[in-house]
Structure formats: C-alpha cells, structure tokens
Amino acid sequence: MERIAEKAKDIEKKERQEMILNFVMENLEKAFMTVFHYLLGAGVGRGGFNDAANARRGMGSKDEKLGNVKVTSIRGSLCKL
C-alpha cells in the first residue's frame, strides 16, 4: 500500500510539473513570474534562491560549455504539431 501511495505522489508531482511547463510555454510573457511563484510556493524561499545563485557563481568554464537551454528546442521536443 505504501508503494501505491508513493507512486500516486510521483504521478501528482509530475502532473503539476507538466501543467506549469505547459502554462509557461503558452504564456511566455509571464514565464518569469510563473516560475518565480512556483518556486516560492514550493518552499524554496530566500534560502533556495541564495543556494541557486551561489551554485551559479560557482560554475566554471567547463560547465558553461553545456550551452543554453533554448525555449524553442524544449517546445519542439514537447509538442510535435
């Protein structure tokens, strides 16, 4: 029964993530605030943003070679229309 409950939580989490990603992709002008509100609602708060900023500052030139994530490439892989 615990495994079923865990699986249900995983499915709910994935559905929330897909919904947020879909909303961001359809409303690009509001993307920043959507992601910002999602992170605040997830309990990340100020400490989480500080951790993310520190992690970004700690990235070296090797990490920068990974490149940028382009919204069009994400959209293209999600929606095959």
PDB file of C-alpha atoms in Angstrom:
ATOM      1  CA  MET A   1       0.000   0.000   0.000  1.00  0.00           C
ATOM      2  CA  GLU A   2       2.906   2.349   0.737  1.00  0.00           C
ATOM      3  CA  ARG A   3       4.286   1.766  -2.761  1.00  0.00           C
ATOM      4  CA  ILE A   4       0.934   2.722  -4.264  1.00  0.00           C
ATOM      5  CA  ALA A   5       0.831   5.917  -2.195  1.00  0.00           C
ATOM      6  CA  GLU A   6       4.405   6.772  -3.265  1.00  0.00           C
ATOM      7  CA  LYS A   7       3.551   6.172  -6.913  1.00  0.00           C
ATOM      8  CA  ALA A   8       0.448   8.371  -6.610  1.00  0.00           C
ATOM      9  CA  LYS A   9       2.574  11.181  -5.150  1.00  0.00           C
ATOM     10  CA  ASP A  10       5.067  10.818  -8.011  1.00  0.00           C
ATOM     11  CA  ILE A  11       2.264  10.991 -10.577  1.00  0.00           C
ATOM     12  CA  GLU A  12       0.730  14.067  -8.929  1.00  0.00           C
ATOM     13  CA  LYS A  13       4.129  15.777  -8.836  1.00  0.00           C
ATOM     14  CA  LYS A  14       4.768  15.002 -12.499  1.00  0.00           C
ATOM     15  CA  GLU A  15       1.314  16.297 -13.477  1.00  0.00           C
ATOM     16  CA  ARG A  16       1.951  19.557 -11.595  1.00  0.00           C
ATOM     17  CA  GLN A  17       5.301  19.972 -13.324  1.00  0.00           C
ATOM     18  CA  GLU A  18       3.778  19.312 -16.741  1.00  0.00           C
ATOM     19  CA  MET A  19       0.970  21.779 -16.068  1.00  0.00           C
ATOM     20  CA  ILE A  20       3.407  24.507 -15.036  1.00  0.00           C
ATOM     21  CA  LEU A  21       5.674  23.860 -18.026  1.00  0.00           C
ATOM     22  CA  ASN A  22       2.682  23.964 -20.351  1.00  0.00           C
ATOM     23  CA  PHE A  23       1.490  27.241 -18.815  1.00  0.00           C
ATOM     24  CA  VAL A  24       4.963  28.771 -19.170  1.00  0.00           C
ATOM     25  CA  MET A  25       5.243  27.693 -22.808  1.00  0.00           C
ATOM     26  CA  GLU A  26       1.824  29.117 -23.711  1.00  0.00           C
ATOM     27  CA  ASN A  27       2.352  32.392 -21.828  1.00  0.00           C
ATOM     28  CA  LEU A  28       5.983  33.300 -22.428  1.00  0.00           C
ATOM     29  CA  GLU A  29       5.444  36.934 -21.436  1.00  0.00           C
ATOM     30  CA  LYS A  30       4.522  35.730 -17.933  1.00  0.00           C
ATOM     31  CA  ALA A  31       7.114  32.941 -17.743  1.00  0.00           C
ATOM     32  CA  PHE A  32       9.391  34.574 -15.177  1.00  0.00           C
ATOM     33  CA  MET A  33       6.632  35.311 -12.693  1.00  0.00           C
ATOM     34  CA  THR A  34       5.101  31.868 -13.173  1.00  0.00           C
ATOM     35  CA  VAL A  35       8.372  30.128 -12.361  1.00  0.00           C
ATOM     36  CA  PHE A  36       9.085  32.580  -9.544  1.00  0.00           C
ATOM     37  CA  HIS A  37       5.704  31.943  -7.904  1.00  0.00           C
ATOM     38  CA  TYR A  38       6.098  28.197  -8.352  1.00  0.00           C
ATOM     39  CA  LEU A  39       9.451  28.254  -6.583  1.00  0.00           C
ATOM     40  CA  LEU A  40       8.109  30.386  -3.755  1.00  0.00           C
ATOM     41  CA  GLY A  41       5.103  28.110  -3.379  1.00  0.00           C
ATOM     42  CA  ALA A  42       7.352  25.071  -3.277  1.00  0.00           C
ATOM     43  CA  GLY A  43       9.032  26.382  -0.150  1.00  0.00           C
ATOM     44  CA  VAL A  44      12.276  27.350  -1.815  1.00  0.00           C
ATOM     45  CA  GLY A  45      12.100  30.840  -0.385  1.00  0.00           C
ATOM     46  CA  ARG A  46      15.075  33.115   0.032  1.00  0.00           C
ATOM     47  CA  GLY A  47      17.483  30.388   1.124  1.00  0.00           C
ATOM     48  CA  GLY A  48      16.804  28.379  -2.017  1.00  0.00           C
ATOM     49  CA  PHE A  49      17.424  31.363  -4.261  1.00  0.00           C
ATOM     50  CA  ASN A  50      20.673  32.096  -2.429  1.00  0.00           C
ATOM     51  CA  ASP A  51      21.750  28.482  -2.890  1.00  0.00           C
ATOM     52  CA  ALA A  52      20.912  28.621  -6.597  1.00  0.00           C
ATOM     53  CA  ALA A  53      22.793  31.906  -7.035  1.00  0.00           C
ATOM     54  CA  ASN A  54      25.822  30.544  -5.199  1.00  0.00           C
ATOM     55  CA  ALA A  55      25.754  27.400  -7.313  1.00  0.00           C
ATOM     56  CA  ARG A  56      25.630  29.517 -10.482  1.00  0.00           C
ATOM     57  CA  ARG A  57      28.520  31.666  -9.306  1.00  0.00           C
ATOM     58  CA  GLY A  58      30.498  28.506  -8.618  1.00  0.00           C
ATOM     59  CA  MET A  59      30.122  27.220 -12.171  1.00  0.00           C
ATOM     60  CA  GLY A  60      33.341  27.161 -14.132  1.00  0.00           C
ATOM     61  CA  SER A  61      34.125  27.395 -17.815  1.00  0.00           C
ATOM     62  CA  LYS A  62      33.678  23.627 -18.123  1.00  0.00           C
ATOM     63  CA  ASP A  63      30.044  23.990 -17.046  1.00  0.00           C
ATOM     64  CA  GLU A  64      29.418  26.866 -19.451  1.00  0.00           C
ATOM     65  CA  LYS A  65      30.251  24.579 -22.379  1.00  0.00           C
ATOM     66  CA  LEU A  66      26.972  22.781 -21.732  1.00  0.00           C
ATOM     67  CA  GLY A  67      25.236  25.655 -23.504  1.00  0.00           C
ATOM     68  CA  ASN A  68      21.938  27.424 -23.019  1.00  0.00           C
ATOM     69  CA  VAL A  69      18.541  25.829 -22.963  1.00  0.00           C
ATOM     70  CA  LYS A  70      16.551  27.277 -25.816  1.00  0.00           C
ATOM     71  CA  VAL A  71      12.802  27.575 -25.302  1.00  0.00           C
ATOM     72  CA  THR A  72      12.163  26.650 -28.929  1.00  0.00           C
ATOM     73  CA  SER A  73      14.066  23.378 -28.596  1.00  0.00           C
ATOM     74  CA  ILE A  74      12.108  22.460 -25.464  1.00  0.00           C
ATOM     75  CA  ARG A  75       8.829  23.347 -27.137  1.00  0.00           C
ATOM     76  CA  GLY A  76       9.789  21.376 -30.235  1.00  0.00           C
ATOM     77  CA  SER A  77      10.516  18.243 -28.255  1.00  0.00           C
ATOM     78  CA  LEU A  78       7.281  18.505 -26.255  1.00  0.00           C
ATOM     79  CA  CYS A  79       4.782  19.367 -28.952  1.00  0.00           C
ATOM     80  CA  LYS A  80       5.031  17.506 -32.250  1.00  0.00           C
ATOM     81  CA  LEU A  81       2.399  19.598 -34.087  1.00  0.00           C
TER      82      LEU A  81
END
